[in-house]
Short mmCIF file of C-alpha atoms in Angstrom, two decimals:
data_model
loop_
_atom_site.label_atom_id
_atom_site.label_comp_id
_atom_site.label_asym_id
_atom_site.label_seq_id
_atom_site.Cartn_x
_atom_site.Cartn_y
_atom_site.Cartn_z
CA MET A 7 119.38 110.81 80.57
CA SER A 8 115.77 110.25 81.91
CA GLY A 9 115.53 108.59 85.31
CA LYS A 10 116.75 111.21 87.62
CA GLU A 11 115.77 114.48 89.14
CA ILE A 12 118.31 117.01 90.09
CA PHE A 13 117.99 119.36 92.64
CA GLU A 14 120.58 122.12 93.52
CA ILE A 15 119.07 122.43 97.08
CA ALA A 16 122.44 124.54 97.93
CA ASP A 17 125.15 126.81 96.62
CA VAL A 18 127.98 125.09 99.07
CA PRO A 19 128.72 121.37 99.78
CA ILE A 20 126.19 119.26 101.37
CA SER A 21 127.91 117.20 104.33
CA CYS A 22 124.81 114.91 105.02
CA PHE A 23 121.02 114.65 104.47
CA SER A 24 117.94 112.55 105.26
CA PHE A 25 114.55 112.81 104.13
CA ASN A 26 111.24 111.88 106.33
CA LYS A 27 108.97 109.30 105.75
CA ASP A 28 106.80 110.56 102.95
CA ARG A 29 109.76 112.45 101.07
CA SER A 30 108.24 115.84 101.50
CA ARG A 31 110.48 117.18 103.56
CA VAL A 32 114.84 116.81 103.71
CA ALA A 33 117.06 117.74 106.46
CA PHE A 34 120.69 118.41 105.46
CA SER A 35 123.89 120.29 106.51
CA PRO A 36 125.37 122.72 104.32
CA ASN A 37 128.84 121.76 105.85
CA ASP A 38 128.92 123.98 108.53
CA HIS A 39 127.27 123.78 112.19
CA GLN A 40 123.81 124.24 110.88
CA VAL A 41 121.02 122.09 109.68
CA PHE A 42 118.32 123.25 107.32
CA ILE A 43 114.95 121.58 107.00
CA CYS A 44 113.48 122.19 103.36
CA LYS A 45 109.76 121.39 102.35
CA LYS A 46 109.30 120.46 98.38
CA VAL A 47 106.94 122.76 96.87
CA GLY A 48 106.17 121.85 93.23
CA SER A 49 109.69 121.03 91.87
CA THR A 50 111.72 123.20 94.29
CA TRP A 51 112.51 122.91 97.81
CA GLU A 52 112.01 125.62 100.55
CA LYS A 53 113.63 126.30 103.58
CA GLU A 54 111.25 125.73 106.60
CA ALA A 55 113.46 125.67 109.88
CA ILE A 56 117.08 126.01 111.03
CA LEU A 57 118.54 123.52 113.81
CA ASN A 58 121.24 125.52 115.52
CA GLU A 59 122.21 123.73 118.28
CA HIS A 60 125.57 122.37 117.09
CA HIS A 61 128.67 124.55 117.38
CA GLN A 62 131.00 122.87 114.60
CA ASN A 63 130.41 120.82 111.29
CA VAL A 64 127.47 118.58 111.53
CA THR A 65 128.67 115.15 110.15
CA SER A 66 125.62 113.33 110.14
CA ILE A 67 121.82 113.12 110.05
CA ASP A 68 119.11 110.50 110.25
CA TRP A 69 115.46 111.40 110.12
CA ALA A 70 113.16 108.41 111.67
CA PRO A 71 110.51 107.63 109.66
CA ASN A 72 107.79 106.35 112.04
CA SER A 73 108.46 108.59 115.05
CA ASN A 74 109.56 111.68 113.16
CA ARG A 75 112.43 112.49 115.20
CA ILE A 76 115.75 113.77 113.62
CA VAL A 77 119.01 112.78 115.20
CA THR A 78 122.14 114.88 114.25
CA CYS A 79 126.11 114.73 115.64
CA SER A 80 128.76 116.71 115.09
CA ALA A 81 132.45 117.22 114.85
CA ASP A 82 131.97 119.31 118.48
CA ARG A 83 131.51 115.56 119.93
CA ASN A 84 127.73 116.13 120.72
CA GLY A 85 124.61 114.69 119.52
CA PHE A 86 121.08 115.67 119.43
CA VAL A 87 117.54 114.00 118.94
CA TRP A 88 115.11 116.82 117.80
CA VAL A 89 111.18 116.49 118.34
CA GLU A 90 108.86 118.55 116.32
CA GLU A 91 106.20 120.27 118.41
CA ALA A 92 103.51 122.81 117.17
CA GLY A 93 105.74 123.32 114.10
CA LYS A 94 108.99 123.85 116.02
CA TRP A 95 111.81 121.60 116.82
CA SER A 96 113.31 120.73 120.07
CA PRO A 97 116.34 119.21 120.99
CA THR A 98 117.08 116.78 123.63
CA LEU A 99 120.59 116.03 125.06
CA VAL A 100 122.43 112.88 124.03
CA ILE A 101 125.23 111.93 126.44
CA LEU A 102 127.65 110.48 124.07
CA ARG A 103 130.57 110.62 126.43
CA ILE A 104 133.32 110.93 123.40
CA ASN A 105 136.44 112.74 123.10
CA ARG A 106 136.85 113.30 119.45
CA ALA A 107 134.38 114.39 116.55
CA ALA A 108 131.47 112.10 116.27
CA THR A 109 131.37 111.08 112.57
CA TYR A 110 128.17 109.02 111.65
CA VAL A 111 124.46 108.11 113.19
CA ARG A 112 121.84 106.16 112.51
CA TRP A 113 118.62 104.91 113.98
CA SER A 114 117.69 101.58 114.48
CA PRO A 115 114.83 99.73 112.77
CA ASN A 116 112.84 100.03 115.74
CA GLU A 117 113.85 103.49 116.53
CA ASP A 118 114.41 103.06 120.23
CA LYS A 119 118.10 103.56 119.77
CA PHE A 120 120.56 104.64 117.51
CA ALA A 121 124.29 104.35 117.22
CA VAL A 122 126.94 107.14 116.95
CA ALA A 123 130.32 106.45 115.22
CA SER A 124 133.28 108.57 116.27
CA GLY A 125 137.09 109.30 116.00
CA ALA A 126 137.38 107.79 119.36
CA ARG A 127 137.48 104.73 118.33
CA LEU A 128 134.30 103.44 119.65
CA VAL A 129 130.67 103.17 118.68
CA SER A 130 128.18 104.97 121.31
CA VAL A 131 124.71 102.82 121.33
CA CYS A 132 122.06 105.49 122.48
CA TYR A 133 118.82 104.60 124.24
CA PHE A 134 116.58 106.81 126.11
CA GLU A 135 116.41 107.32 129.85
CA LYS A 136 112.92 108.36 130.90
CA GLU A 137 114.06 109.47 134.68
CA ASN A 138 116.34 112.12 133.44
CA HIS A 139 114.88 112.71 129.72
CA TRP A 140 117.87 112.62 128.14
CA TRP A 141 119.58 109.70 125.71
CA VAL A 142 122.42 107.87 127.47
CA SER A 143 125.13 105.73 125.57
CA LYS A 144 127.06 102.48 126.15
CA HIS A 145 130.29 102.12 124.36
CA ILE A 146 131.57 99.48 122.11
CA LYS A 147 135.53 99.83 121.72
CA LYS A 148 137.33 96.69 121.35
CA PRO A 149 138.89 95.67 119.25
CA ILE A 150 138.50 98.82 117.26
CA ARG A 151 141.82 100.80 116.92
CA SER A 152 141.20 103.68 114.80
CA THR A 153 138.28 106.13 113.99
CA VAL A 154 134.91 104.67 113.13
CA LEU A 155 133.41 106.07 109.90
CA ALA A 156 129.97 104.24 109.25
CA VAL A 157 127.36 101.97 110.92
CA ASP A 158 124.43 100.15 109.91
CA TRP A 159 121.90 98.17 111.66
CA HIS A 160 120.74 94.57 110.76
CA PRO A 161 116.98 94.28 110.63
CA ASN A 162 117.06 92.57 113.90
CA ASN A 163 117.76 95.81 115.86
CA VAL A 164 120.38 93.93 117.84
CA LEU A 165 123.36 93.66 115.33
CA LEU A 166 125.11 96.33 114.21
CA CYS A 167 127.84 96.67 111.66
CA ALA A 168 130.67 99.37 111.74
CA SER A 169 133.61 100.32 109.15
CA SER A 170 136.80 102.06 110.35
CA THR A 171 140.06 103.58 109.32
CA ASP A 172 142.06 100.32 110.57
CA PHE A 173 141.00 98.60 107.52
CA LYS A 174 138.61 96.66 109.09
CA ALA A 175 134.76 95.99 108.67
CA ARG A 176 133.12 94.71 111.94
CA VAL A 177 129.89 93.16 113.21
CA PHE A 178 129.04 93.82 116.84
CA SER A 179 126.08 93.00 118.86
CA ALA A 180 124.23 96.24 120.37
CA TYR A 181 121.71 94.33 122.65
CA ILE A 182 120.74 96.45 125.52
CA LYS A 183 118.56 93.94 127.83
CA GLU A 184 117.31 97.07 129.77
CA ILE A 185 114.83 97.78 126.68
CA GLU A 186 114.77 94.66 124.34
CA PRO A 187 114.09 91.15 124.54
CA LYS A 188 116.82 88.53 123.92
CA PRO A 189 117.81 88.05 120.43
CA GLU A 190 117.03 85.30 118.08
CA THR A 191 120.15 83.41 116.72
CA THR A 192 121.11 84.71 113.26
CA ASN A 193 123.75 83.66 110.69
CA TRP A 194 126.22 85.99 112.39
CA GLY A 195 126.28 84.04 115.81
CA LYS A 196 123.83 82.90 118.76
CA LYS A 197 125.18 84.72 121.96
CA MET A 198 124.91 88.28 121.52
CA PRO A 199 125.97 90.10 124.99
CA PHE A 200 126.40 93.74 124.52
CA GLY A 201 129.50 94.70 122.75
CA ALA A 202 130.57 91.22 121.53
CA LEU A 203 132.19 91.09 118.21
CA MET A 204 130.44 88.60 116.05
CA ALA A 205 132.51 88.89 112.94
CA GLU A 206 135.25 91.02 111.63
CA PHE A 207 136.58 91.16 107.92
CA SER A 208 139.64 92.62 105.53
CA ASN A 209 139.34 92.74 102.01
CA GLY A 210 143.26 91.77 102.15
CA TYR A 211 144.50 94.81 100.58
CA GLY A 212 144.16 97.67 102.87
CA GLY A 213 142.68 101.25 102.62
CA TRP A 214 140.31 103.20 105.19
CA VAL A 215 136.41 101.26 104.93
CA HIS A 216 134.60 104.40 104.10
CA ASP A 217 131.11 102.80 104.53
CA VAL A 218 129.31 99.47 105.47
CA ALA A 219 125.82 98.13 104.74
CA PHE A 220 123.74 95.15 105.82
CA SER A 221 121.86 93.37 103.05
CA PRO A 222 117.95 93.74 103.26
CA SER A 223 117.84 90.12 104.85
CA GLY A 224 120.71 91.00 107.08
CA SER A 225 122.59 87.74 105.96
CA LYS A 226 125.43 89.73 104.26
CA ILE A 227 127.20 93.20 104.44
CA ALA A 228 129.10 95.07 101.98
CA TRP A 229 131.72 97.56 102.19
CA VAL A 230 133.92 99.89 99.96
CA SER A 231 137.27 101.24 101.02
CA HIS A 232 139.64 103.84 99.71
CA ASP A 233 141.73 101.36 97.68
CA SER A 234 138.64 101.04 95.30
CA THR A 235 137.37 97.91 96.15
CA VAL A 236 133.57 96.80 96.74
CA SER A 237 133.59 93.67 99.14
CA VAL A 238 130.76 91.45 100.32
CA VAL A 239 130.41 88.73 102.77
CA GLN A 240 127.78 86.32 104.00
CA GLY A 241 127.81 85.69 107.53
CA GLY A 242 128.68 81.91 108.85
CA ASP A 243 131.43 79.76 110.13
CA ASN A 244 133.12 79.66 106.98
CA ALA A 245 132.51 83.33 105.58
CA VAL A 246 134.89 84.12 102.64
CA VAL A 247 134.96 87.82 101.44
CA ALA A 248 133.96 88.45 97.86
CA LYS A 249 135.68 91.27 96.48
CA ILE A 250 136.02 93.57 93.23
CA CYS A 251 139.14 95.66 92.42
CA THR A 252 138.08 98.64 90.31
CA SER A 253 139.72 101.31 88.03
CA SER A 254 137.78 103.91 89.60
CA LEU A 255 138.53 106.39 92.37
CA PRO A 256 137.76 105.52 95.86
CA PHE A 257 133.98 105.04 96.94
CA LEU A 258 132.50 106.76 99.79
CA SER A 259 128.95 105.13 100.14
CA VAL A 260 127.34 102.01 99.49
CA VAL A 261 123.38 101.11 99.45
CA TRP A 262 121.63 97.56 98.73
CA VAL A 263 118.94 97.95 96.37
CA SER A 264 118.18 94.29 96.39
CA GLU A 265 119.30 91.02 98.21
CA ASN A 266 122.08 90.65 95.45
CA SER A 267 122.59 93.96 93.95
CA LEU A 268 124.32 97.05 95.34
CA VAL A 269 125.15 100.90 94.25
CA THR A 270 128.41 102.46 95.17
CA ALA A 271 129.35 106.43 94.54
CA GLY A 272 131.87 108.46 95.56
CA HIS A 273 135.01 110.57 93.84
CA ASP A 274 134.07 109.72 90.19
CA PHE A 275 130.95 111.61 90.40
CA VAL A 276 128.85 108.61 89.22
CA PRO A 277 126.87 105.94 91.28
CA MET A 278 127.75 102.35 89.97
CA VAL A 279 125.86 99.24 90.30
CA PHE A 280 127.35 96.10 91.17
CA SER A 281 125.91 92.59 91.69
CA TYR A 282 126.85 89.63 94.24
CA GLY A 283 126.55 86.15 92.55
CA GLY A 284 126.27 82.82 94.19
CA ASP A 285 129.61 81.77 93.34
CA ASN A 286 130.94 84.16 95.63
CA THR A 287 132.01 86.96 93.39
CA VAL A 288 131.30 90.53 92.89
CA LYS A 289 130.84 92.02 89.38
CA PHE A 290 130.39 95.46 88.17
CA VAL A 291 127.20 95.71 86.42
CA ALA A 292 126.67 99.39 84.92
CA LYS A 293 126.93 103.17 85.63
CA LEU A 294 124.00 104.96 86.38
CA ASP A 295 124.99 107.97 84.64
CA GLN A 296 127.17 108.77 81.74
CA PRO A 297 128.83 111.79 80.16
CA LEU A 298 126.97 113.48 77.36
CA LYS A 299 128.53 112.89 74.08
CA ASN A 300 129.13 115.61 71.51
CA ASP A 301 129.13 113.68 68.11
CA GLY A 302 132.78 114.26 67.95
CA GLU A 303 132.87 117.89 67.95
CA GLU A 304 134.74 119.83 70.30
CA GLU A 305 133.05 122.01 72.52
CA THR A 306 133.79 125.79 72.85
CA ILE A 307 135.64 126.65 76.37
CA SER A 308 137.05 129.60 77.47
CA ALA A 309 140.80 130.50 77.08
CA MET A 310 140.81 130.51 80.92
CA ASP A 311 139.01 126.85 81.24
CA LYS A 312 141.41 125.66 78.39
CA PHE A 313 144.45 126.63 80.34
CA ARG A 314 143.24 125.19 83.48
CA ASN A 315 142.73 121.68 82.04
CA LEU A 316 146.12 121.81 80.10
CA ASP A 317 147.60 122.65 83.75
CA LYS A 318 145.98 119.81 85.59
CA LYS A 319 145.19 117.00 82.70
CA ASN A 320 147.52 118.06 80.10
CA THR A 321 144.31 118.58 77.85
CA GLY A 322 142.56 121.37 76.36
CA LYS A 323 139.29 119.55 76.10
CA ARG A 324 136.38 120.38 78.37
CA ASP A 325 136.32 117.61 81.51
CA GLU A 326 133.28 115.25 80.41
CA ALA A 327 132.75 114.83 83.92
CA SER A 328 131.14 118.13 84.29
CA SER A 329 128.24 116.46 82.14
CA THR A 330 127.10 114.30 84.84
CA ALA A 331 124.31 114.90 87.16
CA HIS A 332 126.80 115.35 89.83
CA VAL A 333 129.98 117.72 89.19
CA ASN A 334 131.82 117.02 92.30
CA VAL A 335 132.26 114.13 94.88
CA ILE A 336 129.35 112.08 96.07
CA ASN A 337 129.65 111.61 99.59
CA GLN A 338 126.01 109.92 100.46
CA LEU A 339 123.74 107.38 98.97
CA SER A 340 120.22 106.48 100.46
CA VAL A 341 117.06 104.56 99.67
CA TYR A 342 114.53 107.03 98.50
CA ALA A 343 111.66 104.43 97.62
CA GLY A 344 110.55 101.13 97.75
CA PRO A 345 111.19 98.43 100.03
CA LYS A 346 114.96 97.37 100.83
CA GLU A 347 114.65 94.01 99.17
CA ASN A 348 113.45 96.08 95.87
CA VAL A 349 114.37 99.73 95.91
CA SER A 350 113.16 101.42 93.07
CA LYS A 351 114.82 104.91 93.63
CA ILE A 352 117.62 106.09 95.81
CA ALA A 353 119.28 109.61 96.54
CA SER A 354 122.51 110.81 96.23
CA SER A 355 124.14 114.00 97.73
CA GLY A 356 127.65 115.82 96.81
CA LEU A 357 129.77 118.44 97.27
CA ASP A 358 128.49 120.38 94.61
CA GLY A 359 125.50 121.03 96.65
CA LYS A 360 123.05 118.84 94.94
CA ILE A 361 120.65 116.10 95.94
CA VAL A 362 119.66 113.56 92.88
CA ILE A 363 116.97 111.10 93.00
CA TRP A 364 117.87 108.32 91.01
CA ASP A 365 114.77 106.21 89.42
CA ILE A 366 116.45 102.66 88.94
CA LYS A 367 113.67 101.16 87.27
CA THR A 368 113.72 103.52 84.48
CA LEU A 369 117.19 103.70 84.30
CA GLU A 370 117.35 99.77 83.86
CA LYS A 371 115.33 100.29 81.00
CA SER A 372 117.45 103.25 79.71
CA ILE A 373 120.94 101.52 80.21
CA SER A 374 120.69 98.28 78.07
CA GLU A 375 123.42 96.57 80.01
CA LEU A 376 122.10 97.14 83.42
CA LYS A 377 120.16 94.29 84.97
CA ILE A 378 118.99 94.59 88.60
CA VAL A 379 119.00 90.98 90.01
#
């Protein structure tokens, strides 16, 4: 199917990735302690630099588009901010003050701070301290009761949503009065002292909340959990969680592509589009990818493959998932092109070592039932 570019960028699983502003370079970790920076040359990616400061698996990367700084975090409980000077990347220490693995990191919209999720049941909100030339942190702890798996920033640069393995999605204030003006009122609340819990939600079923994201306007959040549900809620005094229970395997990532449409992906290898309606419902729209059809003819497979499929699935047929763009779990989605309120392309990475660029506008025409609203 047209509308997608597939790059086999590594021969091992990709744990995380992030593009620079003009998408000419990408930083990714091959599921170990290193971060590779690759430059696009034609239709291929060539390695340009290797960041080696971490000692255990790098769990998350975020490349700030305007300041061109890269922030990384790792299972070694450390974080670093990387600055490019004369073609070389130099790390700046981040004082996270955590005793468990860092799991996720994201720059704020103004790029003057970033948030790091961790297994220490807290979120570290970090900002630069010029006197000591390092990044210091403040902790958001209560009422988090388990590992925080992901975070996302509100457009106002103050509010922060977090997903956790205690089955909750929460909205916090990450206002740091030392570096920013007093925030204006939003539909999530008025008073925003640092660490204040603005909202807390559950889908009513259970399951680790793997990812969470603010809508482009910041008025809604969406999250995906291990019970294969997709949930959306609009902030306010009488907020009601809208959710859909799917028959898919669990989703691991979610990204908004317009104010009322979102894309999820995970263990099914295929990104899926959902819409949020004015009647407070979440509806499945379409899959961005489909297994190739063979016109009813059986594919020829080796005796060994047939034996494996008989052993695992009680069928001698080739696994249809092998004909999709990703052939293993998709662990991250991110916006690739277009403004947040009208995304035209998204990118995905997977345990198959691939990064795939999905042209949503082209796919909208290719899949008759797909309607981005």
